[in-house]
Coordinates of C-alpha atoms and ligand atoms in Angstrom, one line a residue:
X1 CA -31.4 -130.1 -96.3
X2 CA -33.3 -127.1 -98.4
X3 CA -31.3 -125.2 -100.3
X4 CA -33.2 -122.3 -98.7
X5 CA -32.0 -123.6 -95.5
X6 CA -29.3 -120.7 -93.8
X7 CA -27.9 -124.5 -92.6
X8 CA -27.0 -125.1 -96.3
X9 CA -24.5 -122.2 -96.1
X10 CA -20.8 -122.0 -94.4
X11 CA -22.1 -119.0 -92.2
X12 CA -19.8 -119.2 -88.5
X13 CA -22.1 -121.2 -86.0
X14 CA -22.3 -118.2 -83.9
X15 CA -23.8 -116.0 -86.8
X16 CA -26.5 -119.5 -87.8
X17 CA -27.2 -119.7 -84.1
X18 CA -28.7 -116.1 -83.8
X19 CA -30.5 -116.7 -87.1
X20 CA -32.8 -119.1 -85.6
X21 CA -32.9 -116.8 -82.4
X22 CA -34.1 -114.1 -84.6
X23 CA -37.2 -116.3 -86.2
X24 CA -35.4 -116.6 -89.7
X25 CA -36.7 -119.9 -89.9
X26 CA -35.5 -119.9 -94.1
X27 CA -34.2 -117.7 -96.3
X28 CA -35.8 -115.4 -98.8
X29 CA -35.3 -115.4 -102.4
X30 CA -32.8 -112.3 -102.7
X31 CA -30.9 -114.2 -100.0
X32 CA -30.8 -117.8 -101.3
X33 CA -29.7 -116.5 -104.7
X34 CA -27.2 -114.1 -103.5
X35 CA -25.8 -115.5 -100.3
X36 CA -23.9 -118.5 -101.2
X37 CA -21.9 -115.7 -104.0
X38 CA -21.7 -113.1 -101.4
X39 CA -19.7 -115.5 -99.4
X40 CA -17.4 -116.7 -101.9
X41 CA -16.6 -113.1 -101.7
X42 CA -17.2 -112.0 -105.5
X43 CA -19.3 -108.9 -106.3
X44 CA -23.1 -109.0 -106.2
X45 CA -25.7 -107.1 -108.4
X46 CA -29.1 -107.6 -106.5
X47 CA -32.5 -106.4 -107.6
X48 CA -34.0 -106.2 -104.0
X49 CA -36.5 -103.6 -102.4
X50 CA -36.9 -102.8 -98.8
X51 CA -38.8 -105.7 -97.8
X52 CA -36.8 -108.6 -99.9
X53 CA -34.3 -109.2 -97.1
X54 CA -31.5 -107.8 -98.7
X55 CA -30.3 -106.3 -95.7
X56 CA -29.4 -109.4 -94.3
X57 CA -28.1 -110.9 -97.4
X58 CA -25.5 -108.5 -97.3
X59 CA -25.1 -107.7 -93.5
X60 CA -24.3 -111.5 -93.0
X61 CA -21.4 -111.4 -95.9
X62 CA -19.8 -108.4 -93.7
X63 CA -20.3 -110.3 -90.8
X64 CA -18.7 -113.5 -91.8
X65 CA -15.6 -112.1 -93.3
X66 CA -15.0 -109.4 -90.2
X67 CA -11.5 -109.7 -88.6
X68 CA -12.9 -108.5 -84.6
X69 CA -9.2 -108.6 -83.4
X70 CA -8.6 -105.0 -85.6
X71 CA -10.7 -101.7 -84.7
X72 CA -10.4 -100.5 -88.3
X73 CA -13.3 -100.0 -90.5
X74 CA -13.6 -103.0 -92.3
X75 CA -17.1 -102.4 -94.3
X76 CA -18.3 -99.6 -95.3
X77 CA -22.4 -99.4 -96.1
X78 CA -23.4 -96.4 -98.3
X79 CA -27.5 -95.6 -98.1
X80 CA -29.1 -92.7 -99.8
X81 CA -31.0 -91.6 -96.4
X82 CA -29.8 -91.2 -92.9
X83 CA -33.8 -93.4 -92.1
X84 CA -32.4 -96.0 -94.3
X85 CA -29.2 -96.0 -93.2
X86 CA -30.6 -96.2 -89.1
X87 CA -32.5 -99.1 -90.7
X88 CA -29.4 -101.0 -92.3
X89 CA -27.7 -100.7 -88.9
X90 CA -30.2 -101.8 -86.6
X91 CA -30.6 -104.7 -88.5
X92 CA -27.0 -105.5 -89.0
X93 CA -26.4 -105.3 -85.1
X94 CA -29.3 -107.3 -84.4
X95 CA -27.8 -110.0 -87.0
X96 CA -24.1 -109.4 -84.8
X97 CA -25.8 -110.1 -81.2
X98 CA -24.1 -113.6 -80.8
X99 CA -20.5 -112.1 -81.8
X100 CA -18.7 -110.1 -78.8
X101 CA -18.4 -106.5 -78.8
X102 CA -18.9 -106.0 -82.5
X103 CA -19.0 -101.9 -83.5
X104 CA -21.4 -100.5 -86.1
X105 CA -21.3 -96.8 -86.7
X106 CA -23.9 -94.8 -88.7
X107 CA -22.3 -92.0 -90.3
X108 CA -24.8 -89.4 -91.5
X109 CA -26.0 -85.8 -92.1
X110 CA -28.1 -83.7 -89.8
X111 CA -26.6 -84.8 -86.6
X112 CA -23.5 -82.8 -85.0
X113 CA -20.0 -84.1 -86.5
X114 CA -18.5 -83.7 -83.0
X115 CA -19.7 -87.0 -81.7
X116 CA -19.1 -88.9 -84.8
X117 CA -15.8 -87.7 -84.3
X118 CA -15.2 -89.1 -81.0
X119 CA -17.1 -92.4 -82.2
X120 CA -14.4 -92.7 -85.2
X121 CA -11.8 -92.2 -82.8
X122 CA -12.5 -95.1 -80.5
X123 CA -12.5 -97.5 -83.3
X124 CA -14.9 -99.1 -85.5
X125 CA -15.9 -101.9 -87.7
X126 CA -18.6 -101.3 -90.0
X127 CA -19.6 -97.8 -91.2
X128 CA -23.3 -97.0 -92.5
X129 CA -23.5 -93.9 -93.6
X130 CA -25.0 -91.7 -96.0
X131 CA -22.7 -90.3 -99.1
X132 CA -22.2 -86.6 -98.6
X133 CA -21.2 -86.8 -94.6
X134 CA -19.1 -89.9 -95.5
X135 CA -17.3 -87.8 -98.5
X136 CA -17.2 -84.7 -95.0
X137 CA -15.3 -87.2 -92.8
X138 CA -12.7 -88.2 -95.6
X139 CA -12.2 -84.4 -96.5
X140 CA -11.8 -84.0 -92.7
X141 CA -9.0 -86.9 -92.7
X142 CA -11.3 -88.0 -89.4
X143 CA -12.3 -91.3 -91.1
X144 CA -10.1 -93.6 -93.3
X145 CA -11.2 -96.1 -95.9
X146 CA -7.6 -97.9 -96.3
X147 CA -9.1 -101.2 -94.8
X148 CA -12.2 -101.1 -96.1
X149 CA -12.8 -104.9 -97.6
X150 CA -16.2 -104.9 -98.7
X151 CA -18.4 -101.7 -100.2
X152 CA -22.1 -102.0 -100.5
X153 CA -24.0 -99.5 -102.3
X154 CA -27.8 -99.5 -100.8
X155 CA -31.2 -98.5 -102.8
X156 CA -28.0 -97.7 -105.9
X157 CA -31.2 -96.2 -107.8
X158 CA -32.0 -93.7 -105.1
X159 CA -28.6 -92.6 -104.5
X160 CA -28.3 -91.4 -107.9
X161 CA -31.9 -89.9 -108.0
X162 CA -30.8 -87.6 -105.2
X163 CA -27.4 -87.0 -106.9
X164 CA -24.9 -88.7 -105.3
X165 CA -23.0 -90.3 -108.1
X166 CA -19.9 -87.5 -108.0
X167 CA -19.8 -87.9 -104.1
X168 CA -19.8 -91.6 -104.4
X169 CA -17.2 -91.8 -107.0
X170 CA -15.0 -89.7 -104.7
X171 CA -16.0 -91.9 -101.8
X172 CA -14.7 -95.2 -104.3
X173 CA -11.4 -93.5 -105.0
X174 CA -10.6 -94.0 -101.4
X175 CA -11.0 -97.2 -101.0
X176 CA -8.8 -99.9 -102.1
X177 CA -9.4 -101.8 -105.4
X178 CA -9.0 -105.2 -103.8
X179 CA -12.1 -105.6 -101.9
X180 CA -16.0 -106.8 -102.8
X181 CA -18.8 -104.5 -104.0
X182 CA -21.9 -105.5 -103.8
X183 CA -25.0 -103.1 -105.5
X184 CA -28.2 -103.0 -104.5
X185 CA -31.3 -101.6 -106.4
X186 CA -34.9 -102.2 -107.0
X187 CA -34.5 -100.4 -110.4
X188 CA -32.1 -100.4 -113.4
X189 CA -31.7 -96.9 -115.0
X190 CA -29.2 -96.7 -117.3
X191 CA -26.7 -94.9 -114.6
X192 CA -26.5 -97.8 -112.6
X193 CA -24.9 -99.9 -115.5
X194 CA -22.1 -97.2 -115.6
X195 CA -21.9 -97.5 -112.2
X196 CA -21.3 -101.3 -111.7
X197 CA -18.6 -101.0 -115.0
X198 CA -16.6 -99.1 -113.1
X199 CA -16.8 -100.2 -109.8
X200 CA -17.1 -103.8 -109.6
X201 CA -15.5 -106.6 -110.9
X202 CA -17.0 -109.8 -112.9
X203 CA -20.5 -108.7 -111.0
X204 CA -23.2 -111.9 -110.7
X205 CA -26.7 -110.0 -111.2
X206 CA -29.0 -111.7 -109.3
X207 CA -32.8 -110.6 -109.6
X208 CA -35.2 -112.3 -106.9
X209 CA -38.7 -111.9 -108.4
X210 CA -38.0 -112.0 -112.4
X211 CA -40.5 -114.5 -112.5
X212 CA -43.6 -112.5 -111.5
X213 CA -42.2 -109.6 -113.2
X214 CA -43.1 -109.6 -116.3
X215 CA -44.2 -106.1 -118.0
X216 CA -47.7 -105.6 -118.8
X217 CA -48.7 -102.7 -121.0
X218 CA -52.9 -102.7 -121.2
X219 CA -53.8 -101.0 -124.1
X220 CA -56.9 -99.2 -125.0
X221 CA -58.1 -97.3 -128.3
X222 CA -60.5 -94.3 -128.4
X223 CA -62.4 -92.8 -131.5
X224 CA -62.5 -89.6 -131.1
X225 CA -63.6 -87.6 -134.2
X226 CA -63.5 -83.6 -133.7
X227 CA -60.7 -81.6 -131.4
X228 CA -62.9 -81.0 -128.9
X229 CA -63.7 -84.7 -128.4
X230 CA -60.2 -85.5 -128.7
X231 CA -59.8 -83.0 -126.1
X232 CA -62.3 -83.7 -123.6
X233 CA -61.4 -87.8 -123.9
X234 CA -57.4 -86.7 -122.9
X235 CA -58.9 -84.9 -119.6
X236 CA -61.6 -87.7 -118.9
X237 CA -58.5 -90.3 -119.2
X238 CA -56.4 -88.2 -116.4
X239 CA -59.6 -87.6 -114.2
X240 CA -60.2 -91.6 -114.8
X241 CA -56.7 -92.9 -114.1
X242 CA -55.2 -90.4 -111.9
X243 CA -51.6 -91.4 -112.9
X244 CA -48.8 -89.8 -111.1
X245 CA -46.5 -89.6 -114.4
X246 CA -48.4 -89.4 -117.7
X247 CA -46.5 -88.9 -121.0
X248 CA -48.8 -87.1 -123.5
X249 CA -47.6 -87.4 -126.9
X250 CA -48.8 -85.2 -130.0
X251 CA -48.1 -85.4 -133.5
X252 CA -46.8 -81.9 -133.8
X253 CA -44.6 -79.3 -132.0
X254 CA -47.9 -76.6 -131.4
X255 CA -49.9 -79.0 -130.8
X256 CA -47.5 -80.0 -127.7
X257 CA -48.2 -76.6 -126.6
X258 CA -52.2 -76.1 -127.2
X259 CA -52.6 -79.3 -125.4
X260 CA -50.1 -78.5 -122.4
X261 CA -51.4 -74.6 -121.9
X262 CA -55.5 -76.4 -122.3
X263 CA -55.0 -78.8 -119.9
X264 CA -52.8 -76.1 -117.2
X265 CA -56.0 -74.3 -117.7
X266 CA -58.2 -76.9 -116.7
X267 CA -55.9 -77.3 -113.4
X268 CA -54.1 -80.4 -114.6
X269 CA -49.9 -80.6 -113.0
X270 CA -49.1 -80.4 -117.1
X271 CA -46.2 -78.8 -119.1
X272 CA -44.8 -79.6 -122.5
X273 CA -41.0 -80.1 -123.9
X274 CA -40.8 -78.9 -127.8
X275 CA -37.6 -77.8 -129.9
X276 CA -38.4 -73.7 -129.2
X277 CA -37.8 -74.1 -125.8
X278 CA -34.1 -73.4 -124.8
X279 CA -32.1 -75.3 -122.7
X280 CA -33.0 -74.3 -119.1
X281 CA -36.4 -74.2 -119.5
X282 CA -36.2 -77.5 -121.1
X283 CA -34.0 -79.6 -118.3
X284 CA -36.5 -77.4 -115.4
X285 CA -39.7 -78.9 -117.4
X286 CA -37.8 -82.5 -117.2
X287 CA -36.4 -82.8 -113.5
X288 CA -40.2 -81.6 -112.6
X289 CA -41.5 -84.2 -114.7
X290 CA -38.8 -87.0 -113.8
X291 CA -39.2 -86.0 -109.6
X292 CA -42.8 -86.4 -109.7
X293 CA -43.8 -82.7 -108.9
X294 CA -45.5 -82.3 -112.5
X295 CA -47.5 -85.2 -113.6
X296 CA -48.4 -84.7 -116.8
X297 CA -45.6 -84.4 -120.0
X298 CA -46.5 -83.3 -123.4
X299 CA -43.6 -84.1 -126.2
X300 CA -43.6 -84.8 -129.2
X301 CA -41.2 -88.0 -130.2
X302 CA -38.3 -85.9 -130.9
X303 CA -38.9 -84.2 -127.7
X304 CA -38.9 -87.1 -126.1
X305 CA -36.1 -89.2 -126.8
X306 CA -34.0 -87.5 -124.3
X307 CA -36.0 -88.4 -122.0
X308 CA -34.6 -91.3 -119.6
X309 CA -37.7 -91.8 -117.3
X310 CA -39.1 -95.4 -117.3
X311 CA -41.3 -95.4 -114.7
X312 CA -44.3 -93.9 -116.6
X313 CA -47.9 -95.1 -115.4
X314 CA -49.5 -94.0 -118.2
X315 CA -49.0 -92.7 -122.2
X316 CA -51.7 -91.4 -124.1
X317 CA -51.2 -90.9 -127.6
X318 CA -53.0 -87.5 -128.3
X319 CA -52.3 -88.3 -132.2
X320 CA -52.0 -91.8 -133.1
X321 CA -48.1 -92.2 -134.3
X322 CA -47.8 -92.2 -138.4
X323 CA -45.8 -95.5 -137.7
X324 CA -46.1 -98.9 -136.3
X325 CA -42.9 -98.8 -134.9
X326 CA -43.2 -95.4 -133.4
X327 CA -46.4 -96.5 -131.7
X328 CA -44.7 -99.5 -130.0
X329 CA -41.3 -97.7 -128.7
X330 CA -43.9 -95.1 -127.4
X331 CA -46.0 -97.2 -125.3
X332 CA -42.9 -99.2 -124.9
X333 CA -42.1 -96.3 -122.1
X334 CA -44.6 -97.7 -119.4
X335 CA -44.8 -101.1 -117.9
X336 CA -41.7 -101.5 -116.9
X337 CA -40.0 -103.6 -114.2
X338 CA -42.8 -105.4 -113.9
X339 CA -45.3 -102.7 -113.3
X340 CA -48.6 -102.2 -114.8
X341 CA -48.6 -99.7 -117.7
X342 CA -51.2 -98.0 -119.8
X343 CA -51.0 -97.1 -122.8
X344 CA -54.3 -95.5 -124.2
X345 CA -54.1 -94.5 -128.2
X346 CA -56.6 -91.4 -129.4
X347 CA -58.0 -91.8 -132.8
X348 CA -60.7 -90.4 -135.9
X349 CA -62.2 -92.4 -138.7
X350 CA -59.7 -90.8 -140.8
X351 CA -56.4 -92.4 -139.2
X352 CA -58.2 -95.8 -139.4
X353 CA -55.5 -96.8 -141.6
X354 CA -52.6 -95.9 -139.6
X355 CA -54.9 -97.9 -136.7
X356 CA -55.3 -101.0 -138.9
X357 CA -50.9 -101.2 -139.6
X358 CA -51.1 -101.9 -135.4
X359 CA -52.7 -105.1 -136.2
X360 CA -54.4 -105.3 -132.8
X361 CA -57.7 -106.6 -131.7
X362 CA -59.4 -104.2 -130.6
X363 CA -62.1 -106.3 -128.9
X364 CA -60.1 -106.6 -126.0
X365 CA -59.1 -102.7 -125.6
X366 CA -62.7 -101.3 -125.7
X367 CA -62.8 -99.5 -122.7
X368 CA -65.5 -96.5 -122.9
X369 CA -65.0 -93.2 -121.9
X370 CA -67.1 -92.3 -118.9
X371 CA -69.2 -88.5 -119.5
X372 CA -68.4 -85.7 -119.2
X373 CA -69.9 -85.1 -115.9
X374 CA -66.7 -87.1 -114.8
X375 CA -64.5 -83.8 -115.5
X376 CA -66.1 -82.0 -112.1
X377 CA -64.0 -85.0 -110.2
X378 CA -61.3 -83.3 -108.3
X379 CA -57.6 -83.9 -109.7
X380 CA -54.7 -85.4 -108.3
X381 CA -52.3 -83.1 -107.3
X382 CA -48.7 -84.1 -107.6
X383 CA -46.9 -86.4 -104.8
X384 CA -44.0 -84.2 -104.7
X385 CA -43.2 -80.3 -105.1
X386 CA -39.7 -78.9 -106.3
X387 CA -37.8 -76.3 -104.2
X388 CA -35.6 -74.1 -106.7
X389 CA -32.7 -73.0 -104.8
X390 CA -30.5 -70.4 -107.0
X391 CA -27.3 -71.7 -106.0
X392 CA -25.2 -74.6 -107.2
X393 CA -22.0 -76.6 -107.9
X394 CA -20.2 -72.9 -108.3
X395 CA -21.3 -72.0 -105.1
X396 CA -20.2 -75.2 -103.9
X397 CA -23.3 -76.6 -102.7
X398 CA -23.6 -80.4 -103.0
X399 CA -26.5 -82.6 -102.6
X400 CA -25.4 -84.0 -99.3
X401 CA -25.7 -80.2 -98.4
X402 CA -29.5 -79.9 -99.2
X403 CA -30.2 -83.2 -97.6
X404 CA -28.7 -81.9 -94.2
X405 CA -30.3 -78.4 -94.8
X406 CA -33.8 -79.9 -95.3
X407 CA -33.6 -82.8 -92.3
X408 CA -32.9 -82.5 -88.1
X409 CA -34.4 -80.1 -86.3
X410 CA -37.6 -78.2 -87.5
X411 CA -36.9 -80.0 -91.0
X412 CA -38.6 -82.6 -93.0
X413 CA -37.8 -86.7 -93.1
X414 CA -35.0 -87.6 -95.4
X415 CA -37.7 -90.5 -97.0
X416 CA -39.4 -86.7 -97.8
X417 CA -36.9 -85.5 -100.0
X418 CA -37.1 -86.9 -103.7
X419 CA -34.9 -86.5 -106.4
X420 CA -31.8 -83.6 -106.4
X421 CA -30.4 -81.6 -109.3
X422 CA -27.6 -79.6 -109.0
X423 CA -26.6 -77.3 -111.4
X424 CA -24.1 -74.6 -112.1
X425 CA -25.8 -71.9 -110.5
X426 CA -29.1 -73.3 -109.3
X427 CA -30.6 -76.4 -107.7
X428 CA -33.7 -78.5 -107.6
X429 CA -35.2 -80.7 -104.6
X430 CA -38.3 -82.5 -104.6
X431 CA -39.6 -82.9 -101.5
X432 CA -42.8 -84.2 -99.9
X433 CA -45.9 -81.7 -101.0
X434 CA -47.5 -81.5 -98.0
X435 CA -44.0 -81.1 -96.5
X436 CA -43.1 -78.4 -98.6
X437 CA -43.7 -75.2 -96.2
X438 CA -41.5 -76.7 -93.4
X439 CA -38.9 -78.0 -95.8
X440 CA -39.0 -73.8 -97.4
X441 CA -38.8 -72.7 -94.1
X442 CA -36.2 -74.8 -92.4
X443 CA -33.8 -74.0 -95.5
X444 CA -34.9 -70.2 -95.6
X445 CA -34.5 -70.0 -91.9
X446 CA -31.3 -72.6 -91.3
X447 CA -29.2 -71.3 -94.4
X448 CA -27.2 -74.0 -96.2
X449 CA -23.5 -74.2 -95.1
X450 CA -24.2 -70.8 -93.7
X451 CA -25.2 -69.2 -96.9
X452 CA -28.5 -67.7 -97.5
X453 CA -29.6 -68.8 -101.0
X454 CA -32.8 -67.8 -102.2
X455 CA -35.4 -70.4 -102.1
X456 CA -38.6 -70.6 -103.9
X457 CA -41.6 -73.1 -104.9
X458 CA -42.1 -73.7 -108.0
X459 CA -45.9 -74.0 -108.8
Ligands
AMP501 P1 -35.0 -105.7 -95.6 O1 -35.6 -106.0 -97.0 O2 -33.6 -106.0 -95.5 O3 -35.4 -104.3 -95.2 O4 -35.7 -106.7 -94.6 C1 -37.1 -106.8 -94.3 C2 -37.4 -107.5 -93.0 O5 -37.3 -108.9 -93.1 C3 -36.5 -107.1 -91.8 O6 -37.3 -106.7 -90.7 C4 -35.7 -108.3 -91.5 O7 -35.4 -108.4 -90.1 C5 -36.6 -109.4 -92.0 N1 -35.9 -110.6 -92.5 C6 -34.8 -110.6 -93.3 N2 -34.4 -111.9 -93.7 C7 -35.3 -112.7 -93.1 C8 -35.5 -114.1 -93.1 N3 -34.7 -114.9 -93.8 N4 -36.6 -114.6 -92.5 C9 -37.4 -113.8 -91.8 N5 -37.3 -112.4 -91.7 C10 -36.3 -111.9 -92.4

């Protein structure tokens, strides 16, 4: 017998049976690492995308433990997006088929509470649902979590991108501390880790494809000898890679500036962080840098150690840094989890000496700059645009609340909508850019909770 072999594992024959009904001739990796500790019914951190098989991995630990004689919600799946979360339960039903009259309810925003309600009422087993309508029904007292046995948290990463952590904390104080969480994420931000402290006990992290990911940062040097050259080489480098998140950094505080207000001249998506900026202005330039609606960030290091993005594709040193070590925690920001980075270094003959304490070989990080002609290539715009909404956590507006103003009827995709900021008194959603009109029309037209908040793009 393979150990990949669904055989090798005490699943109930009816649940094995259907396995081999369904084609799932063996298991994947995410499934043969995490299945055999998902059954012995301790908590589970997996690194799995959409794609891995996680679904099953987990769907088959609720299935196997699930007491059919009791109508109480036994599980209870949390998923950042109602798509997802119609995903998770199509696939968990279709894993149920061979058990009798097994009930899987999907609990999310954008669809009328009213039938939900009547759903809850006759009785349920499994919940999938997304955070904010979940955190509705509790309010409501119209679902209860007192039976709840096992908790996954789906695409973790995403949940907390659009905002979710309060809500989900909430959602966890309902549910009793004797049960199994499982976590699933494709990434690690630093969030996640205070999630899983908190929530789980004596976790296993299990990470499918560690082997093949290993980071690779690709370096290239460029001499660059007067400001206009040094100038003309940052542009030809966006033009060239077209990166979606590029972090520019400059030796000095005005030159942060200079470069950002250049390159916005030239049309580039840029905008720099520096010490004279206050507060607000600084955490707007950030969430449009971190959700993808701005795609190029000029900082300077001290600027840039708040900064908790690590899913740069690219970071061009517009100075080279006065210090080895400063060079490498700077390019140190792309590449990660396994994805290709580039890190591309701008230099004159007079910082050779700060070039020479890298001790690279620059043989293999000649990569020439093409000419100028190059610059007419049209830029990439931005993946995502961020809707400013001047209301927040005083006005009681949540990020479940956006996500249900933007989807349903005459409203954009939840897998649209990006990251969610609330703040005090004001709000930020990126959503889709060429979804952006109908997303500011559906929120202008539908209100949120009933309130008309004024809406705006931000360009
Ligand atoms: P997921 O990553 O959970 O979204 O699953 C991706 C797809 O793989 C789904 O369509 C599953 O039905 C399918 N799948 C999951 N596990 C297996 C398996 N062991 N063998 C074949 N297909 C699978």
């Amino acid at each position: 017998m393979n150990s990949t072999d669904f055989s090798s594992l005490s699943l109930k024959p009816d649940l094995l049976k259907n396995l081999s009904s369904l084609g799932y001739e063996s298991m994947t990796p995410i499934q043969a690492l995490s299945l055999p500790i998902i059954l012995s019914g301790e908590d589970v951190i997996g690194q799995g995308k959409t794609g891995s098989g996680k679904t099953a991995a987990f769907g088959l630990g609720l299935l196997q433990k699930l007491d059919t004689t009791s109508f109480k919600a036994q599980s209870l799946v949390l998923c950042p997006t109602r798509e997802l979360a119609d995903q998770v339960a199509s696939e968990i039903r279709k894993l149920a088929r061979a058990i009798h009259n097994i009930k899987v309810l999907t609990l999310c925003g954008g669809t009328p509470f009213g039938p939900q309600i009547g759903s809850l009422e006759h009785g349920t087993h499994i919940v999938v649902g997304t955070p904010g309508r979940i955190e509705e029904h509790l309010r409501k007292g119209t679902l209860k979590l007192d039976n709840i046995n096992t908790l996954v948290l789906d695409e973790a990463d995403r949940m907390l991108d659009m905002g979710f952590q309060d809500t989900i904390d909430q959602i966890i104080e309902k549910i009793p501390s004797h049960r199994q969480t499982l976590l699933f994420s494709a990434t690690y931000p630093d969030e996640i880790a205070s999630i899983t402290d908190r929530v789980m006990q004596n976790p296993t992290v299990v990470e499918a494809s560690s082997v093949d990911e290993e980071s690779t940062i690709k370096q290239y040097f460029h001499l660059t000898n007067t400001d206009d050259e040094r100038m003309i080489a940052l542009r030809l480098l966006l033009v060239k890679h077209k990166p979606d998140s590029a972090l520019v950094f400059c030796n000095t505080k005005n030159d942060t500036q200079d470069v950002a207000d250049e390159l916005a001249y030239y049309k580039f998506y840029a905008i720099s962080i520096h010490g004279d900026l206050d507060q607000r202005e600084r955490d707007q330039a950030l969430i449009r840098f971190s959700n993808g609606s701005v795609s190029v960030l000029v900082a300077t290091d001290v600027a840039a150690r708040g900064l908790d993005i690590d899913d740069l594709d690219m970071v061009i040193n517009f100075n080279i840094a006065h210090d080895p070590e400063v060079h490498t925690h700077r390019i140190g920001r792309t590449g990660r989890a396994g994805k290709h980075g580039i890190a591309c270094t701008l230099y004159s003959d007079r910082e050779m000496r700060k070039l020479d304490a890298l001790e690279i070989d620059l043989a293999g990080c000649n990569d020439p700059l093409p000419n100028d002609n190059y610059l007419d290539k049209p830029l990439k715009k931005p993946t995502m645009t961020t809707l400013k909404i001047d209301g927040g956590k005083k006005q009681k507006l949540r990020p479940g609340d956006i996500v249900g103003g933007l989807t349903g009827k005459g409203g954009i995709p939840g897998d649209k909508i990006g990251k969610i900021n609330v703040g005090s008194n004001w709000s930020y959603v990126a959503v889709s850019s060429e979804l952006v009109k109908t997303a500011l029309k559906k929120i202008q037209n539908d209100k949120l909770k009933g309130k008309a908040f004024r809406v705006r793009i931000l360009s």
